[in-house]
Tab-separated table of C-alpha atoms in Angstrom:
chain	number	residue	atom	x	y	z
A	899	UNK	CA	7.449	-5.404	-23.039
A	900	UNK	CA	7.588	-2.149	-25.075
A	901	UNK	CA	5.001	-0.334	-22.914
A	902	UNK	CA	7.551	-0.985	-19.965
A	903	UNK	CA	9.930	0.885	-21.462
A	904	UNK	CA	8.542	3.498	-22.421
A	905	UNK	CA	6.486	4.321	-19.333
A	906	UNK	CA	9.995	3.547	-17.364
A	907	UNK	CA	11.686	6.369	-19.067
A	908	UNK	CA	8.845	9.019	-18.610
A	909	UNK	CA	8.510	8.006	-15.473
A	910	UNK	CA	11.752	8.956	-14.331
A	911	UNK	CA	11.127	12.207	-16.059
A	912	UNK	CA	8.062	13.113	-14.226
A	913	UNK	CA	9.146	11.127	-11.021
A	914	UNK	CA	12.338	13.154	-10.495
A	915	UNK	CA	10.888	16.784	-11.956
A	916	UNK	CA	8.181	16.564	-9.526
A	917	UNK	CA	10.158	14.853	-6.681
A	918	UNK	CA	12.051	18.001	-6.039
A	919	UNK	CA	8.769	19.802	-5.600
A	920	UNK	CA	7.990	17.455	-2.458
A	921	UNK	CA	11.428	16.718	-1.129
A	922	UNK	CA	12.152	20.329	-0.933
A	923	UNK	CA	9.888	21.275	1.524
A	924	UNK	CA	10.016	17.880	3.523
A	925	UNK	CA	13.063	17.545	4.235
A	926	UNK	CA	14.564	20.996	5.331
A	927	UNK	CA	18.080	22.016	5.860
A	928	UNK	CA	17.164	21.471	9.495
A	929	UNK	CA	15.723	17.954	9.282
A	930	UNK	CA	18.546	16.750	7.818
A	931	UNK	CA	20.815	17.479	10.527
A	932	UNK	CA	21.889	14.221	12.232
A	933	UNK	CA	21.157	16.014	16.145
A	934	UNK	CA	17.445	17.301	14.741
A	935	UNK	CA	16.922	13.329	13.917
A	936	UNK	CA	17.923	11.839	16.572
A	937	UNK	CA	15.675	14.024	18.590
A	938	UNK	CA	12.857	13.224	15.590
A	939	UNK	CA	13.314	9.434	16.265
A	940	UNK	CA	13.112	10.038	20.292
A	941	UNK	CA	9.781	12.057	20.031
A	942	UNK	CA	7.392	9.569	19.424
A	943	UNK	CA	4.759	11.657	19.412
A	944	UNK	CA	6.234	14.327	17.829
A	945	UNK	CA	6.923	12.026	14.607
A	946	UNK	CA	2.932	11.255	14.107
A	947	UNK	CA	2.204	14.527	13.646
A	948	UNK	CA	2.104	15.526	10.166
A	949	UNK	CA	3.352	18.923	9.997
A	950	UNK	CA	2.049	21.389	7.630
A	951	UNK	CA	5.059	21.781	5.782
A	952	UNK	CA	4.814	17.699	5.143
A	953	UNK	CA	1.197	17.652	4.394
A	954	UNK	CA	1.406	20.703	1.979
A	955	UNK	CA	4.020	19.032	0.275
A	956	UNK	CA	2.161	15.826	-0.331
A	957	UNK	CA	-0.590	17.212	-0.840
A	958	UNK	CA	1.096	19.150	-3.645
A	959	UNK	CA	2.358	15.593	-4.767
A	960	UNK	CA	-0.734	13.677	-5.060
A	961	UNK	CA	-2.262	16.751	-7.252
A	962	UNK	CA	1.269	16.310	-9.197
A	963	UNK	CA	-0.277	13.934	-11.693
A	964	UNK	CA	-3.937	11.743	-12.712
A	965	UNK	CA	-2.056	8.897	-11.071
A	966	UNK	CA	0.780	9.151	-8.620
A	967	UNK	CA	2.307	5.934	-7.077
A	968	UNK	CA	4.205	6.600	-3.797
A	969	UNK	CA	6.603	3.365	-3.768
A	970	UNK	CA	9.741	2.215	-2.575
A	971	UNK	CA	11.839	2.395	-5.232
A	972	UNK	CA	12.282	4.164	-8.909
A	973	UNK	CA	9.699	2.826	-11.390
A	974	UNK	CA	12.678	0.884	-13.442
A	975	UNK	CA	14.509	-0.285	-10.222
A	976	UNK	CA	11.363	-1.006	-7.509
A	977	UNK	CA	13.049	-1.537	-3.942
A	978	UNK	CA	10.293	-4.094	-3.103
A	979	UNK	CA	8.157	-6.261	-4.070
A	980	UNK	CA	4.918	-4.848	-3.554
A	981	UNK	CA	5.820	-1.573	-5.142
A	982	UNK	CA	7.181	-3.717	-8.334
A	983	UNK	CA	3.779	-5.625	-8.474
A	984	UNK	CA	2.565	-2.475	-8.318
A	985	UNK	CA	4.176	-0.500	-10.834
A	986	UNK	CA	4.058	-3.491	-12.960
A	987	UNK	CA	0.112	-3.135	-13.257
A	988	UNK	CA	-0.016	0.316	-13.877
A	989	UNK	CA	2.190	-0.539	-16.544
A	990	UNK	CA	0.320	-3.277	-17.709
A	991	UNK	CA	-3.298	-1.038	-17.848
A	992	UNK	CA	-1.392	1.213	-20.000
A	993	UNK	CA	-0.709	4.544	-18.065
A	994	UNK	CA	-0.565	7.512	-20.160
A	995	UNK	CA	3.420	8.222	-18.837
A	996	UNK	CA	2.763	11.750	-18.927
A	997	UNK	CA	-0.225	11.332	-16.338
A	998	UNK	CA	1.652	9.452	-14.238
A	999	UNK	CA	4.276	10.260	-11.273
A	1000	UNK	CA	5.874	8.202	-9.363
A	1001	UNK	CA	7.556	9.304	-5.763
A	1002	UNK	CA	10.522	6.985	-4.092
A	1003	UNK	CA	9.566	7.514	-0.082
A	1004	UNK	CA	12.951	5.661	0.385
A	1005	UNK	CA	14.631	9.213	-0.442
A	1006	UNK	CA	12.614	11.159	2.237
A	1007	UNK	CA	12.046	9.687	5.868
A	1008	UNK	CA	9.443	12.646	6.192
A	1009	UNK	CA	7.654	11.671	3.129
A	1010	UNK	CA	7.922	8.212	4.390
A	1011	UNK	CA	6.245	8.816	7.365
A	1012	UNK	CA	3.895	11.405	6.204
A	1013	UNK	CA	2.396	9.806	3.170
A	1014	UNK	CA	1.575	6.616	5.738
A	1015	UNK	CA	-0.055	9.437	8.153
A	1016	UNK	CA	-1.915	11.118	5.023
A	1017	UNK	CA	-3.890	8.262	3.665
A	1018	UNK	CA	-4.461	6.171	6.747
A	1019	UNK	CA	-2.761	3.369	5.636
A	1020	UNK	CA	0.187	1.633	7.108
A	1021	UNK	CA	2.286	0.366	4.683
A	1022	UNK	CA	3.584	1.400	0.812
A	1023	UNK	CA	3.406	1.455	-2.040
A	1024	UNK	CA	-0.036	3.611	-2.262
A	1025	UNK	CA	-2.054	4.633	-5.643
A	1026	UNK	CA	-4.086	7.781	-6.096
A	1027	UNK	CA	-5.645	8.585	-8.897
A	1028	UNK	CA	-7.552	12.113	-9.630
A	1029	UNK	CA	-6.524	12.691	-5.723
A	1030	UNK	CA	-8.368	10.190	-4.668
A	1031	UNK	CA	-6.855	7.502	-2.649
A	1032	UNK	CA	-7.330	3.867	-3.990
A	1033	UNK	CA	-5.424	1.592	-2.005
A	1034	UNK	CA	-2.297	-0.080	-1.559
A	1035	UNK	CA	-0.924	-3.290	-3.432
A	1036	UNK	CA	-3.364	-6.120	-2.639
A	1037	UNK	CA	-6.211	-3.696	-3.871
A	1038	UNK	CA	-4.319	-2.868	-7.500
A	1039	UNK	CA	-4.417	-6.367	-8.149
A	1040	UNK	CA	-7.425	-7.256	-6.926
A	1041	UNK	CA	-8.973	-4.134	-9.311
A	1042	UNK	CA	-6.700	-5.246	-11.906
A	1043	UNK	CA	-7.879	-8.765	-12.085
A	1044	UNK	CA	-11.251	-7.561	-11.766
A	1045	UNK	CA	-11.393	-5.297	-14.308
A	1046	UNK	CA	-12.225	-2.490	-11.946
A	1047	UNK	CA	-8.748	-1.024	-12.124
A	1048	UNK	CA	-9.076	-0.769	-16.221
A	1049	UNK	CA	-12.563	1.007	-15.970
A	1050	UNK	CA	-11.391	3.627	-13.502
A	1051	UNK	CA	-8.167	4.589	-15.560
A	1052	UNK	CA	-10.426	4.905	-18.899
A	1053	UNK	CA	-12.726	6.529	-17.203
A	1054	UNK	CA	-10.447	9.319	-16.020
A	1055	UNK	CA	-9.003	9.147	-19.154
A	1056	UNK	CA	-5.132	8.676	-18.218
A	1057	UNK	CA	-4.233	5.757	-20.665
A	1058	UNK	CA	-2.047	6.202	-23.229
A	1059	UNK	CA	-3.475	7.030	-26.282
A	1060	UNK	CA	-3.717	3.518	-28.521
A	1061	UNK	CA	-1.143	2.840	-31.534
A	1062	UNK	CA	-2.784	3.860	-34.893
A	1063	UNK	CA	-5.173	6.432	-33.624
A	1064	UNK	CA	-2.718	9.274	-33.809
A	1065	UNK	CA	-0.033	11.089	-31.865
A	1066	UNK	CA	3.055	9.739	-32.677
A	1067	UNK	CA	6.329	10.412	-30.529
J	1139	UNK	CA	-0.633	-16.782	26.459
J	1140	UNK	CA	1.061	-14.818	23.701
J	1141	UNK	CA	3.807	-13.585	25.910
J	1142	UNK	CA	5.193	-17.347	26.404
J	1143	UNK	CA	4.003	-18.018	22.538
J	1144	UNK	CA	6.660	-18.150	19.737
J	1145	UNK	CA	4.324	-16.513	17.469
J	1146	UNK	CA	3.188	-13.312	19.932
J	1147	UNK	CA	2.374	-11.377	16.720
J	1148	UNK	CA	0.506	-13.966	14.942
J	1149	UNK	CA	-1.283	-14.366	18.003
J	1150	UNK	CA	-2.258	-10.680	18.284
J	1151	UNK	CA	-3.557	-10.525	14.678
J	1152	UNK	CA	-5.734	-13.642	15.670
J	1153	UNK	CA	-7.217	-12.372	18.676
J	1154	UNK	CA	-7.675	-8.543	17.698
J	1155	UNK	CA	-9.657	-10.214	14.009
J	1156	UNK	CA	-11.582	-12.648	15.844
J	1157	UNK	CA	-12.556	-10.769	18.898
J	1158	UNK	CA	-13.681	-7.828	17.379
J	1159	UNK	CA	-15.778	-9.769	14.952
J	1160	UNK	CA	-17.499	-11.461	17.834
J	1161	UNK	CA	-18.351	-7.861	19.135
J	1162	UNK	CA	-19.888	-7.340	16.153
J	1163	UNK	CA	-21.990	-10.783	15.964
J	1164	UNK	CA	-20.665	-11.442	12.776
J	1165	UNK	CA	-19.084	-14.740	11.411
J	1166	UNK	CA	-15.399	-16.087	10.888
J	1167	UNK	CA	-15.716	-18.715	8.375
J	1168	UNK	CA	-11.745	-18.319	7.549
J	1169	UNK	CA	-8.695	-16.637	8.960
J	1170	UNK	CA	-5.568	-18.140	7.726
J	1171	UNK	CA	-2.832	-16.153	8.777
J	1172	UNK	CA	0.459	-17.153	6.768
J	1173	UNK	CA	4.041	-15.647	8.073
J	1174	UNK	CA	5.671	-15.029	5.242
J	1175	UNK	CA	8.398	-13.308	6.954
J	1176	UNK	CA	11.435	-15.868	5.721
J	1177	UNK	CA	10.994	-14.561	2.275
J	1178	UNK	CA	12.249	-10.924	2.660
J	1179	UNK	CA	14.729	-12.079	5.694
J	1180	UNK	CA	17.277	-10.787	3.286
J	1181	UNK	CA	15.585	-7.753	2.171
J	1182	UNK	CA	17.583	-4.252	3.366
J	1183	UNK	CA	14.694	-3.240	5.607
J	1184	UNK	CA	14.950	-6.375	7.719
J	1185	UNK	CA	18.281	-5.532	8.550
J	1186	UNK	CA	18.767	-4.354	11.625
J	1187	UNK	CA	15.519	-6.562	12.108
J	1188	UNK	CA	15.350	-9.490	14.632
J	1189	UNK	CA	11.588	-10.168	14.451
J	1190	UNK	CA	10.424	-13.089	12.514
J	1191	UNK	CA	7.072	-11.991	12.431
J	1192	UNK	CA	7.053	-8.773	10.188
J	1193	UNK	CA	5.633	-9.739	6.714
J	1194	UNK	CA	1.666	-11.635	7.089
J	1195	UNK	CA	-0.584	-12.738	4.609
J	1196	UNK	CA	-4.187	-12.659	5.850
J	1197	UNK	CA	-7.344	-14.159	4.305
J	1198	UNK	CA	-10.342	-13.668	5.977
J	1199	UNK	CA	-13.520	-14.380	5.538
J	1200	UNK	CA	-16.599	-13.021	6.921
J	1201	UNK	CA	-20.486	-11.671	6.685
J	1202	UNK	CA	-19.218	-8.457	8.480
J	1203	UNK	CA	-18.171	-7.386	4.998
J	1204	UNK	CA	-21.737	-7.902	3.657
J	1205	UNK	CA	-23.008	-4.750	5.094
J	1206	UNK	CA	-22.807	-2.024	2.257
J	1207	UNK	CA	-20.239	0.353	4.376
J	1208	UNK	CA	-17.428	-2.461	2.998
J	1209	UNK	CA	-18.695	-2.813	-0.153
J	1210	UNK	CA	-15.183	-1.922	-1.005
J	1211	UNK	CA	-11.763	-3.434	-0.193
J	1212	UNK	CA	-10.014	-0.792	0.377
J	1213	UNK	CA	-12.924	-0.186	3.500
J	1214	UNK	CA	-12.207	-3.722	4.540
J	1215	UNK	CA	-8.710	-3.354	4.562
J	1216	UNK	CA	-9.137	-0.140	6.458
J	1217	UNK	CA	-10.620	-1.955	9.017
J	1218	UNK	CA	-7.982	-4.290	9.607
J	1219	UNK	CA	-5.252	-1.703	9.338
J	1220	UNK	CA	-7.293	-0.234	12.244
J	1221	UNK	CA	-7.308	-3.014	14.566
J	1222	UNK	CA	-3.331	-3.490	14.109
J	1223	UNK	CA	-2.766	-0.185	14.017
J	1224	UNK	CA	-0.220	-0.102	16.825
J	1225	UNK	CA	1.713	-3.574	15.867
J	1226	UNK	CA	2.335	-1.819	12.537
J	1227	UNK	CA	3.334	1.404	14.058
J	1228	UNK	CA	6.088	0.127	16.454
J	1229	UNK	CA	9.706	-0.327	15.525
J	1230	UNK	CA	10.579	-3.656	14.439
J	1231	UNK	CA	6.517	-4.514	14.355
J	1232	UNK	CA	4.496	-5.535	11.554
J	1233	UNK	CA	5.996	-4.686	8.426
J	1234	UNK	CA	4.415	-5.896	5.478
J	1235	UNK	CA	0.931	-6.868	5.482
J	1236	UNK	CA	-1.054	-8.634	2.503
J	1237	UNK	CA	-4.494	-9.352	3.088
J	1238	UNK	CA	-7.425	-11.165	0.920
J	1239	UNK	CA	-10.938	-9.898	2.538
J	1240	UNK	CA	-13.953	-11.999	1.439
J	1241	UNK	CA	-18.163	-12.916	2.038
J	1242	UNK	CA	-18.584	-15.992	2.157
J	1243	UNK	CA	-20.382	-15.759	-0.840
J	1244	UNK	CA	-17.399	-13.975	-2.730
J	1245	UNK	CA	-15.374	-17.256	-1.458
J	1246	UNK	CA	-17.533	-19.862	-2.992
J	1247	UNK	CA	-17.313	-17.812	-6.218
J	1248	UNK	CA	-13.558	-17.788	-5.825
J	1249	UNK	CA	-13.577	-21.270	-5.549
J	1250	UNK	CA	-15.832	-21.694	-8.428
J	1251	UNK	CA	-13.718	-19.483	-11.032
J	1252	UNK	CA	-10.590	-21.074	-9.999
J	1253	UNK	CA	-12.160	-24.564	-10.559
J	1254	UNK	CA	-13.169	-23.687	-13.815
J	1255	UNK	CA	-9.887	-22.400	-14.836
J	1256	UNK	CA	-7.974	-25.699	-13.620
């Protein structure tokens, strides 16, 4: 599959470039202190509050790109299967790589947590495209197999451009 | 009762679906709910995990998703995320949760393609 590969190497490219942009702020010098998360885990109620820090920095993440996938998981090693299905679609519809970013919520607990908190949805991976929340797995391939999927992503013009019609790498 | 059931979570999805579809008059032609759990047993989030009710597969189908406000899935599967909100939440609760959401009508149509294709 020689759009895999491709998209797998930008992707790691844009992932980890903008990564640092989110998992700076989320996860602070304090947060990582083993005492701070202990506490974290104890205060139930504490940990569904998105703080602004956490909701500034996704925020900043879902703008990062047209299409940003928060998975578990790099694009070219997926940590589940939902986020594989997942990235294997986006893939599969052609995904300009530059327009694309992928973040791995595995790395941040906060961004975990947060991202779940931010869309109002309970599980991962999660697809946004132009900002705009789409859904999780089930609904990527249900839009992919309808054809829904293919006329959002041409219609917000993030596919890669087509072989022959220019722009060569 | 679901606290002497082997399946307490299976249970709750069951009840929380079907009674809140009665509340709202509309119909349950389907609701398979499939533990698919055993598959990711193995997987490094289950770990510490001693649940064997975390990963469902849910098809439902239903006229409540006629009405234009869940036109779309990802409405539909809003509303379900709702209702298990909490058993998704908890530690070592729900973890994984497919679902397919359906009309009737969108079923028979379903059926129909995949006929054709066999």
């Amino acid at each position: 599959m020689l759009s895999r590969s491709i998209l797998s190497r930008q992707f790691r490219q844009t992932a980890s470039a903008t990564a640092s942009l989110v998992s700076r702020p989320a996860s602070s010098s304090l947060s990582s202190t083993p005492a701070f998360q202990s506490f974290f885990r104890a205060t139930v109620a504490q940990r569904r509050l998105l703080s602004d820090t956490t909701r500034q920095a996704i925020t900043k993440a879902v703008a990062s790109a047209p299409v940003v996938l928060f998975m578990k998981g790099t694009p070219e090693t997926p940590q589940c299967g939902f986020s594989r299905a997942s990235i294997q679609i986006l893939g599969l519809q052609g995904v300009d790589p530059e327009k694309f970013a992928a973040f791995n919520v595995l790395e941040d607990s906060e961004l975990r947590e947060g991202i779940k908190e931010f869309s109002d949805w309970p599980t991962i991976p999660q697809l946004y495209v132009d900002k705009e929340f789409i859904g999780g797995c089930d609904i990527i391939v249900s839009m992919h197999q309808s054809g829904e999927l293919a006329k959002l992503l041409e219609e917000k013009k993030v596919l890669a451009v087509e072989e022959g019609e220019g722009k060569k790498e | 009762m679901a606290s002497s059931s082997r399946t307490p979570v299976e249970d709750t999805i069951r009840e929380k679906i079907t009674a809140e579809l009665k509340k709202r008059d509309a119909t349950v032609s389907k609701l398979e709910i499939h533990n698919d759990s055993h598959l990711h047993a193995h997987h490094k989030a289950m770990e510490d995990s001693t649940s064997g009710e975390t990963h469902f597969r849910v098809v439902l189908v239903s006229d409540a998703f006629e009405s234009p406000e869940y036109a779309k899935k990802l409405a539909r599967h809003r509303f379900i995320n709702g209702l298990l909100k909490e058993d998704m939440k908890r530690e070592g609760g729900i973890h994984a949760l497919q679902l397919l959401t359906l009309t009737p009508k969108e079923e028979e149509e379903r059926t129909r393609a995949k006929e054709a294709a066999a």
